[in-house]
Tab-separated table of C-alpha atoms and ligand atoms in Angstrom:
chain	number	residue	atom	x	y	z
A	1	MET	CA	26.226	-20.557	-40.532
A	2	ARG	CA	29.739	-19.722	-41.719
A	3	THR	CA	30.247	-19.741	-45.492
A	4	PRO	CA	33.341	-21.859	-46.251
A	5	ILE	CA	36.186	-19.938	-47.859
A	6	ILE	CA	38.762	-21.565	-50.135
A	7	ALA	CA	41.710	-19.357	-51.031
A	8	GLY	CA	44.513	-20.139	-53.444
A	9	ASN	CA	47.888	-18.637	-52.567
A	10	TRP	CA	49.922	-18.624	-55.770
A	11	LYS	CA	53.056	-17.320	-54.024
A	12	LEU	CA	55.875	-16.388	-56.432
A	13	ASN	CA	54.385	-18.176	-59.448
A	14	LYS	CA	52.816	-17.264	-62.794
A	15	THR	CA	53.434	-14.403	-65.172
A	16	ILE	CA	50.512	-12.113	-65.972
A	17	SER	CA	49.456	-14.173	-68.992
A	18	GLU	CA	49.756	-17.450	-67.050
A	19	ALA	CA	47.693	-16.003	-64.210
A	20	VAL	CA	44.985	-14.792	-66.592
A	21	GLU	CA	44.844	-18.142	-68.343
A	22	SER	CA	44.637	-20.046	-65.074
A	23	VAL	CA	41.919	-17.893	-63.568
A	24	ALA	CA	39.856	-17.975	-66.749
A	25	ALA	CA	39.937	-21.787	-66.615
A	26	LEU	CA	39.043	-21.735	-62.918
A	27	ARG	CA	36.148	-19.372	-63.512
A	28	THR	CA	34.613	-21.858	-65.930
A	29	LEU	CA	35.219	-24.845	-63.647
A	30	VAL	CA	33.550	-23.259	-60.600
A	31	ALA	CA	30.874	-21.241	-62.404
A	32	ASP	CA	28.052	-23.092	-60.659
A	33	VAL	CA	29.484	-22.873	-57.126
A	34	ASN	CA	27.678	-20.422	-54.892
A	35	GLU	CA	27.832	-21.954	-51.403
A	36	VAL	CA	31.602	-21.460	-51.045
A	37	GLU	CA	33.556	-18.207	-51.196
A	38	ILE	CA	36.439	-18.658	-53.661
A	39	VAL	CA	39.538	-16.457	-53.534
A	40	VAL	CA	42.750	-16.366	-55.573
A	41	ALA	CA	45.939	-14.562	-54.555
A	42	PRO	CA	48.261	-13.906	-57.509
A	43	THR	CA	51.441	-11.835	-57.355
A	44	PHE	CA	51.110	-8.036	-57.241
A	45	THR	CA	51.955	-7.652	-60.917
A	46	ALA	CA	49.071	-9.870	-62.051
A	47	LEU	CA	46.358	-8.483	-59.743
A	48	PHE	CA	44.833	-5.920	-62.085
A	49	ALA	CA	44.762	-8.208	-65.120
A	50	VAL	CA	43.245	-11.049	-63.072
A	51	ALA	CA	40.625	-8.661	-61.673
A	52	GLN	CA	39.430	-7.987	-65.243
A	53	VAL	CA	38.883	-11.717	-65.840
A	54	LEU	CA	37.036	-12.102	-62.523
A	55	GLU	CA	34.595	-9.214	-63.094
A	56	ASN	CA	30.972	-10.080	-62.238
A	57	GLY	CA	31.919	-13.612	-61.266
A	58	ASN	CA	32.033	-15.694	-58.076
A	59	ILE	CA	35.809	-15.574	-57.461
A	60	ARG	CA	37.296	-12.880	-55.240
A	61	LEU	CA	40.775	-11.412	-55.535
A	62	SER	CA	43.407	-11.288	-52.792
A	63	ALA	CA	46.928	-9.922	-52.523
A	64	GLN	CA	49.643	-11.871	-50.717
A	65	ASP	CA	50.837	-8.981	-48.562
A	66	VAL	CA	50.311	-5.254	-47.936
A	67	PHE	CA	52.056	-2.379	-46.207
A	68	TRP	CA	50.318	-0.305	-43.541
A	69	GLU	CA	51.094	3.203	-44.793
A	70	ASP	CA	48.921	4.911	-47.404
A	71	ARG	CA	51.753	6.580	-49.322
A	72	GLY	CA	55.225	8.036	-48.990
A	73	ALA	CA	58.882	7.115	-49.077
A	74	PHE	CA	58.540	3.337	-48.605
A	75	THR	CA	60.298	1.910	-51.643
A	76	GLY	CA	58.937	-1.393	-52.818
A	77	GLU	CA	55.782	-1.367	-50.726
A	78	VAL	CA	52.103	-1.468	-51.768
A	79	SER	CA	49.314	0.218	-49.791
A	80	PRO	CA	45.834	-1.091	-48.937
A	81	ALA	CA	44.214	1.578	-51.144
A	82	MET	CA	46.379	0.476	-54.087
A	83	LEU	CA	45.207	-3.130	-53.597
A	84	LYS	CA	41.571	-2.011	-53.490
A	85	ASP	CA	42.222	0.018	-56.618
A	86	ALA	CA	43.605	-3.095	-58.355
A	87	GLY	CA	40.415	-5.017	-57.510
A	88	CYS	CA	41.292	-6.861	-54.288
A	89	ASP	CA	38.757	-7.746	-51.599
A	90	TYR	CA	41.187	-9.743	-49.451
A	91	VAL	CA	44.826	-9.680	-48.424
A	92	ILE	CA	46.864	-12.488	-46.888
A	93	ILE	CA	48.834	-11.222	-43.890
A	94	GLY	CA	51.516	-12.947	-41.818
A	95	HIS	CA	52.059	-15.989	-44.000
A	96	SER	CA	54.753	-18.164	-42.426
A	97	GLU	CA	57.028	-17.562	-45.419
A	98	ARG	CA	56.837	-13.834	-44.723
A	99	ARG	CA	57.504	-14.461	-41.037
A	100	GLN	CA	60.460	-16.708	-41.934
A	101	TYR	CA	62.102	-14.850	-44.848
A	102	PHE	CA	60.921	-11.241	-44.510
A	103	SER	CA	60.973	-10.589	-40.770
A	104	GLU	CA	57.212	-10.355	-40.376
A	105	THR	CA	56.268	-10.078	-36.705
A	106	ASN	CA	53.003	-10.169	-34.806
A	107	GLU	CA	53.292	-6.402	-34.501
A	108	SER	CA	53.643	-5.865	-38.254
A	109	VAL	CA	50.817	-8.347	-38.869
A	110	ASN	CA	48.605	-6.307	-36.562
A	111	ARG	CA	49.507	-3.000	-38.201
A	112	LYS	CA	48.783	-4.467	-41.623
A	113	ALA	CA	45.467	-5.959	-40.471
A	114	LYS	CA	44.335	-2.618	-39.067
A	115	ALA	CA	45.384	-0.772	-42.228
A	116	ALA	CA	43.603	-3.334	-44.402
A	117	HIS	CA	40.355	-2.872	-42.500
A	118	ALA	CA	40.686	0.904	-42.634
A	119	HIS	CA	40.489	0.587	-46.427
A	120	GLY	CA	37.792	-2.086	-46.640
A	121	LEU	CA	40.172	-4.960	-47.387
A	122	LYS	CA	39.513	-8.197	-45.523
A	123	PRO	CA	42.640	-9.713	-43.972
A	124	ILE	CA	43.384	-13.422	-43.994
A	125	ILE	CA	45.681	-13.604	-40.952
A	126	CYS	CA	47.959	-16.649	-40.927
A	127	VAL	CA	49.029	-18.284	-37.676
A	128	GLY	CA	50.850	-21.542	-37.050
A	129	GLU	CA	53.474	-23.372	-35.071
A	130	GLN	CA	56.805	-24.783	-36.226
A	131	LEU	CA	57.522	-28.504	-35.907
A	132	GLU	CA	59.769	-27.956	-32.880
A	133	ASP	CA	56.993	-26.012	-31.142
A	134	ARG	CA	54.575	-28.882	-31.661
A	135	GLU	CA	57.105	-31.451	-30.487
A	136	ALA	CA	57.858	-29.416	-27.376
A	137	GLY	CA	54.142	-29.053	-26.555
A	138	ARG	CA	54.146	-25.330	-27.333
A	139	THR	CA	51.485	-25.320	-30.076
A	140	GLU	CA	48.839	-23.521	-28.019
A	141	ALA	CA	51.313	-20.967	-26.673
A	142	VAL	CA	52.446	-20.057	-30.207
A	143	ILE	CA	48.914	-19.915	-31.552
A	144	ARG	CA	47.820	-17.737	-28.642
A	145	ASP	CA	50.730	-15.375	-29.290
A	146	HIS	CA	50.019	-15.151	-33.046
A	147	VAL	CA	46.259	-14.747	-32.678
A	148	ILE	CA	46.014	-12.394	-29.697
A	149	ASN	CA	48.776	-10.076	-30.918
A	150	GLY	CA	47.767	-10.294	-34.575
A	151	ILE	CA	44.171	-9.222	-33.924
A	152	ALA	CA	44.921	-6.704	-31.134
A	153	GLU	CA	42.571	-3.706	-31.153
A	154	LEU	CA	40.423	-4.998	-34.014
A	155	SER	CA	36.765	-4.228	-33.292
A	156	ALA	CA	34.114	-6.944	-33.213
A	157	ASP	CA	32.908	-5.777	-36.626
A	158	GLN	CA	36.425	-5.979	-37.996
A	159	ILE	CA	37.057	-9.481	-36.634
A	160	LEU	CA	33.823	-10.642	-38.273
A	161	SER	CA	35.289	-9.731	-41.648
A	162	THR	CA	38.701	-11.186	-40.819
A	163	VAL	CA	39.622	-14.753	-41.713
A	164	ILE	CA	42.122	-16.665	-39.560
A	165	ALA	CA	44.190	-19.245	-41.430
A	166	TYR	CA	45.675	-21.947	-39.218
A	167	GLU	CA	48.768	-23.134	-41.064
A	168	PRO	CA	51.103	-25.447	-39.150
A	169	VAL	CA	54.457	-24.518	-40.641
A	170	TRP	CA	55.561	-28.165	-40.790
A	171	ALA	CA	52.647	-28.904	-43.140
A	172	ILE	CA	53.241	-26.110	-45.674
A	173	GLY	CA	54.592	-27.365	-48.977
A	174	THR	CA	55.861	-30.556	-47.322
A	175	GLY	CA	53.122	-32.966	-48.307
A	176	LYS	CA	52.512	-33.582	-44.573
A	177	THR	CA	49.011	-32.618	-43.579
A	178	ALA	CA	47.705	-32.206	-40.074
A	179	THR	CA	45.151	-34.921	-39.428
A	180	ALA	CA	41.565	-33.765	-39.388
A	181	ASP	CA	41.568	-34.199	-35.590
A	182	GLU	CA	44.775	-32.177	-35.159
A	183	ALA	CA	43.332	-29.378	-37.283
A	184	GLN	CA	40.007	-29.418	-35.431
A	185	GLU	CA	41.775	-29.265	-32.059
A	186	VAL	CA	43.697	-26.111	-32.959
A	187	HIS	CA	40.695	-24.518	-34.677
A	188	THR	CA	38.636	-25.063	-31.503
A	189	PHE	CA	41.420	-23.436	-29.527
A	190	ILE	CA	41.524	-20.427	-31.901
A	191	ARG	CA	37.767	-20.052	-31.571
A	192	SER	CA	38.109	-20.112	-27.783
A	193	LEU	CA	40.670	-17.282	-28.016
A	194	LEU	CA	38.208	-15.274	-30.106
A	195	ALA	CA	35.460	-15.946	-27.537
A	196	GLU	CA	37.812	-14.797	-24.763
A	197	THR	CA	38.629	-11.611	-26.683
A	198	TYR	CA	35.139	-10.806	-28.034
A	199	SER	CA	32.211	-13.091	-27.160
A	200	ASP	CA	30.938	-16.593	-27.925
A	201	GLU	CA	28.568	-15.135	-30.470
A	202	VAL	CA	31.279	-13.242	-32.340
A	203	ALA	CA	33.661	-16.218	-32.154
A	204	SER	CA	31.039	-18.512	-33.644
A	205	GLN	CA	30.833	-16.346	-36.760
A	206	VAL	CA	34.545	-15.949	-37.586
A	207	ARG	CA	35.856	-18.188	-40.326
A	208	ILE	CA	38.969	-20.243	-39.578
A	209	GLN	CA	40.684	-21.883	-42.556
A	210	TYR	CA	43.167	-24.724	-42.460
A	211	GLY	CA	46.274	-24.577	-44.648
A	212	GLY	CA	49.119	-27.026	-45.171
A	213	SER	CA	49.323	-29.472	-48.070
A	214	VAL	CA	45.588	-29.433	-48.753
A	215	LYS	CA	44.922	-31.513	-51.875
A	216	PRO	CA	41.809	-32.776	-53.657
A	217	ASP	CA	42.073	-36.104	-51.824
A	218	ASN	CA	42.285	-34.771	-48.246
A	219	ALA	CA	40.178	-31.614	-48.504
A	220	ALA	CA	36.780	-33.156	-47.787
A	221	GLU	CA	37.915	-34.859	-44.586
A	222	LEU	CA	39.537	-31.693	-43.250
A	223	MET	CA	36.551	-29.568	-44.121
A	224	ALA	CA	34.112	-32.000	-42.546
A	225	GLN	CA	35.466	-30.892	-39.162
A	226	PRO	CA	33.000	-28.582	-37.436
A	227	ASP	CA	35.473	-25.709	-36.899
A	228	VAL	CA	37.327	-25.949	-40.226
A	229	ASP	CA	35.692	-23.329	-42.447
A	230	GLY	CA	37.700	-23.798	-45.592
A	231	ALA	CA	41.289	-23.932	-46.732
A	232	LEU	CA	44.235	-21.793	-47.699
A	233	VAL	CA	45.846	-23.733	-50.500
A	234	GLY	CA	49.337	-23.277	-51.938
A	235	GLY	CA	50.683	-25.892	-54.357
A	236	ALA	CA	47.336	-27.424	-55.283
A	237	SER	CA	45.904	-24.024	-56.214
A	238	LEU	CA	48.316	-23.547	-59.117
A	239	GLU	CA	46.367	-25.944	-61.337
A	240	ALA	CA	42.801	-24.749	-61.963
A	241	GLU	CA	41.543	-28.338	-62.073
A	242	SER	CA	42.887	-29.407	-58.667
A	243	PHE	CA	41.877	-26.113	-57.043
A	244	ALA	CA	38.336	-26.507	-58.434
A	245	GLN	CA	38.188	-30.008	-56.938
A	246	ILE	CA	39.124	-28.593	-53.520
A	247	VAL	CA	36.446	-25.893	-53.898
A	248	LYS	CA	33.894	-28.589	-54.690
A	249	ALA	CA	34.977	-30.630	-51.667
A	250	ALA	CA	33.937	-27.661	-49.538
A	251	CYS	CA	30.396	-27.645	-50.946
A	252	ARG	CA	28.289	-29.177	-48.207
B	301	PEP	C1	50.295	-21.989	-48.177
B	301	PEP	O1	51.168	-21.497	-48.860
B	301	PEP	O2	49.573	-21.256	-47.494
B	301	PEP	C2	50.127	-23.437	-48.191
B	301	PEP	C3	49.295	-23.971	-47.347
B	301	PEP	O3	50.898	-24.149	-49.105
B	301	PEP	P1	50.708	-25.704	-49.490
B	301	PEP	O4	49.241	-25.934	-49.724
B	301	PEP	O5	51.536	-25.911	-50.708
B	301	PEP	O6	51.187	-26.510	-48.305
């Protein structure tokens, strides 16, 4: 059985003190949850302080991006080892906002995913089609491109500790959610790509999250789908109360 994973992507929000306050409240609200993996992704500057609040608890820490080099003349970048050092277990890679505003490509996603694994960080690799792709019937072609190129050369062991987040771009921050059936259809397709690349057995163990306007009132229906193994949550993760409700909706 796949353990559901609910991750909160805080994007460019919260100062260090706001992040600490929010995660302390969340820790209390989800203290009794043990059947769901809970992850929060604050900004780089808040990671270390948040890690202190999360110590010995049931919430894992993620960064929102990483660079693939270990060190050197790469101004502004942060390495996988630095994220581990700050207390991260996960890193989000290839979020659509990074693809859209910061020239992230499948190739850079793949380099980052490989570097993350090399340092024991688990990547959450985001994939998803734009509205015009969906309307033109290109959803599967885009997803194939993002998945196959994003995970290229990852070993079976590495893919088992990778999370794929299916995030239709038209559903991110728009209030429009994919229906549970639409999400399930793409998740099944992603799992078939993993089976093609590895094996049915490996594919059946990889967790695939849905992301795109997940809220407390639609989370349970999405997560009731057999191939939806949790959620990557933006807006609704900023309030500890609403994020905790989404976490609880994933408790089966
Ligand atoms: C996201 O940023 O990954 C996301 C899904 O955002 P939202 O939940 O706000 O749509």
